[in-house]
Short mmCIF file of C-alpha atoms in Angstrom, two decimals:
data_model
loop_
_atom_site.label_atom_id
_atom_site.label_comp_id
_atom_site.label_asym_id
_atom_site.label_seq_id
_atom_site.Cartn_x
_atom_site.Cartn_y
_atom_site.Cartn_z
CA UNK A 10 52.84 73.54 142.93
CA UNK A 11 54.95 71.12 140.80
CA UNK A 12 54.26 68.06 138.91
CA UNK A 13 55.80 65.41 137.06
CA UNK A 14 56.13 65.91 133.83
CA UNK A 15 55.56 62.51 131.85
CA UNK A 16 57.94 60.06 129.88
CA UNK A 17 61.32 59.24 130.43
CA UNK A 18 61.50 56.37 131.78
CA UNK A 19 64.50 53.66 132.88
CA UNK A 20 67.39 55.09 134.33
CA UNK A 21 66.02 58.11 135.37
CA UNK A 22 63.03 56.60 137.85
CA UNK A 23 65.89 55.08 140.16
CA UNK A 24 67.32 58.64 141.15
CA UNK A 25 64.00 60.37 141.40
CA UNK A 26 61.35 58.53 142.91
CA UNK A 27 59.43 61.66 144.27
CA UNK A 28 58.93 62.99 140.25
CA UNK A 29 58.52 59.48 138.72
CA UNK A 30 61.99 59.61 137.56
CA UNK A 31 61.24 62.19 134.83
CA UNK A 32 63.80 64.34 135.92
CA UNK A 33 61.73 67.15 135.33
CA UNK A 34 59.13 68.97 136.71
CA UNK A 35 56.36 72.07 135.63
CA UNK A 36 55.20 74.60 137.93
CA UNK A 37 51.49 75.21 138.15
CA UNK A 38 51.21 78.96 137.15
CA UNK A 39 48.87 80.86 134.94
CA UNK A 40 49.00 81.31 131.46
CA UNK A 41 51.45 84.18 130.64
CA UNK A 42 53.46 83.16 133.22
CA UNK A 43 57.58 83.09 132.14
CA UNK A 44 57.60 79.43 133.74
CA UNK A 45 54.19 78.54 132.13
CA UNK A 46 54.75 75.23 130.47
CA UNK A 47 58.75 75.19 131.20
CA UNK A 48 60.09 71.54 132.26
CA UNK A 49 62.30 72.47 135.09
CA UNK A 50 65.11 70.26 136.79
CA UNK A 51 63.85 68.48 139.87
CA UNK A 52 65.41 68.49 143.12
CA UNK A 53 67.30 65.08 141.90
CA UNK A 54 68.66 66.62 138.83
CA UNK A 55 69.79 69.32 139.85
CA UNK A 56 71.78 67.64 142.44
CA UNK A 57 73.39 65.01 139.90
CA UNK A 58 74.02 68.43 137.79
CA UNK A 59 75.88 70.13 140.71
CA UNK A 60 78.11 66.84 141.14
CA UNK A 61 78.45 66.51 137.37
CA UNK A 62 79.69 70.00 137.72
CA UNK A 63 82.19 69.62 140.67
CA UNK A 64 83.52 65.83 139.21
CA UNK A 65 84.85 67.85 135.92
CA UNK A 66 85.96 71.23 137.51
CA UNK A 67 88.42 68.53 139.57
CA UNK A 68 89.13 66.55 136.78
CA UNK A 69 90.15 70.09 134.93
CA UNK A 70 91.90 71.24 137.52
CA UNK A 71 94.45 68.21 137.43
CA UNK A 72 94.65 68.73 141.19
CA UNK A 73 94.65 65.15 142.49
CA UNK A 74 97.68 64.86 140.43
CA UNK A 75 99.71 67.14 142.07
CA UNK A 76 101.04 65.02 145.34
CA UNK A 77 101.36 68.12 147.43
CA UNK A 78 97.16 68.81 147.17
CA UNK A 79 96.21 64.84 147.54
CA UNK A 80 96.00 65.47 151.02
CA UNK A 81 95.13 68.59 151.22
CA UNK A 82 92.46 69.50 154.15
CA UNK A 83 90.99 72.53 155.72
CA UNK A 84 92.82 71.17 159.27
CA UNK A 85 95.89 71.29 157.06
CA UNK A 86 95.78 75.06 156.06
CA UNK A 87 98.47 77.04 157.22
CA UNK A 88 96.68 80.24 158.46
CA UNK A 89 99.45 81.84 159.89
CA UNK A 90 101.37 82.97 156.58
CA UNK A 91 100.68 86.67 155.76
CA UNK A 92 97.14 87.27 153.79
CA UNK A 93 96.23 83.65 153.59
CA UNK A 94 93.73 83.87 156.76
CA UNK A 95 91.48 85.93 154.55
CA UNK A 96 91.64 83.51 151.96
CA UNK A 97 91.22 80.22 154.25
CA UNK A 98 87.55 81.99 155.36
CA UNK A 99 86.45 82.46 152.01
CA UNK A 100 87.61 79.33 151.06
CA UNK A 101 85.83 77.29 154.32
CA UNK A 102 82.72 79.49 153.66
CA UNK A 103 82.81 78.55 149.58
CA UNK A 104 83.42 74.88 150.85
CA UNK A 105 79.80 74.93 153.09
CA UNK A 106 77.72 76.98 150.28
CA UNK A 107 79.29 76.44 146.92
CA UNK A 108 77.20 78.83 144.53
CA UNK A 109 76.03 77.53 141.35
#
């Protein structure tokens, strides 16, 4: 079971309702347990991490600057060059479950 974990107030509370915008959350486990007492990311942070994550690994990749990838699209991938079908299904499948 998880519960909110108290304080932290303000901007917080408008992106996580469900944990009274703490951000955080304990698990109710026994003592000795490696998550006893731990303040884990909600659901909410952990999203807004994931994006934080994604917005910088575009901004260090520079590729919105490069004209040729502005419009770049899965419809757009040209699957018929040599090798790059392989690559186009790993890239679609990494595109509908990034990993962490």
């Amino acid at each position: 079971m998880l519960s909110p974990m108290q304080g932290q107030q303000g901007a917080a509370e408008e992106r996580c309702a469900q944990f009274r915008g703490t951000g955080f959350v304990r698990r109710e486990v026994p003592f000795g347990h490696p998550q006893f007492g731990k303040a884990l990311p909600c659901v909410c942070t952990r999203k807004a991490q994931r994006q934080r994550k994604a917005a910088l690994l575009r901004e260090l990749s520079r590729l919105d600057t490069l004209p040729r990838y502005r419009q770049a699209t899965f419809e757009h991938f040209e699957v018929s060059v040599p090798g790059v079908a392989e690559a186009y299904t790993a890239a679609l499948a990494f595109a509908e479950q990034p990993s962490e």
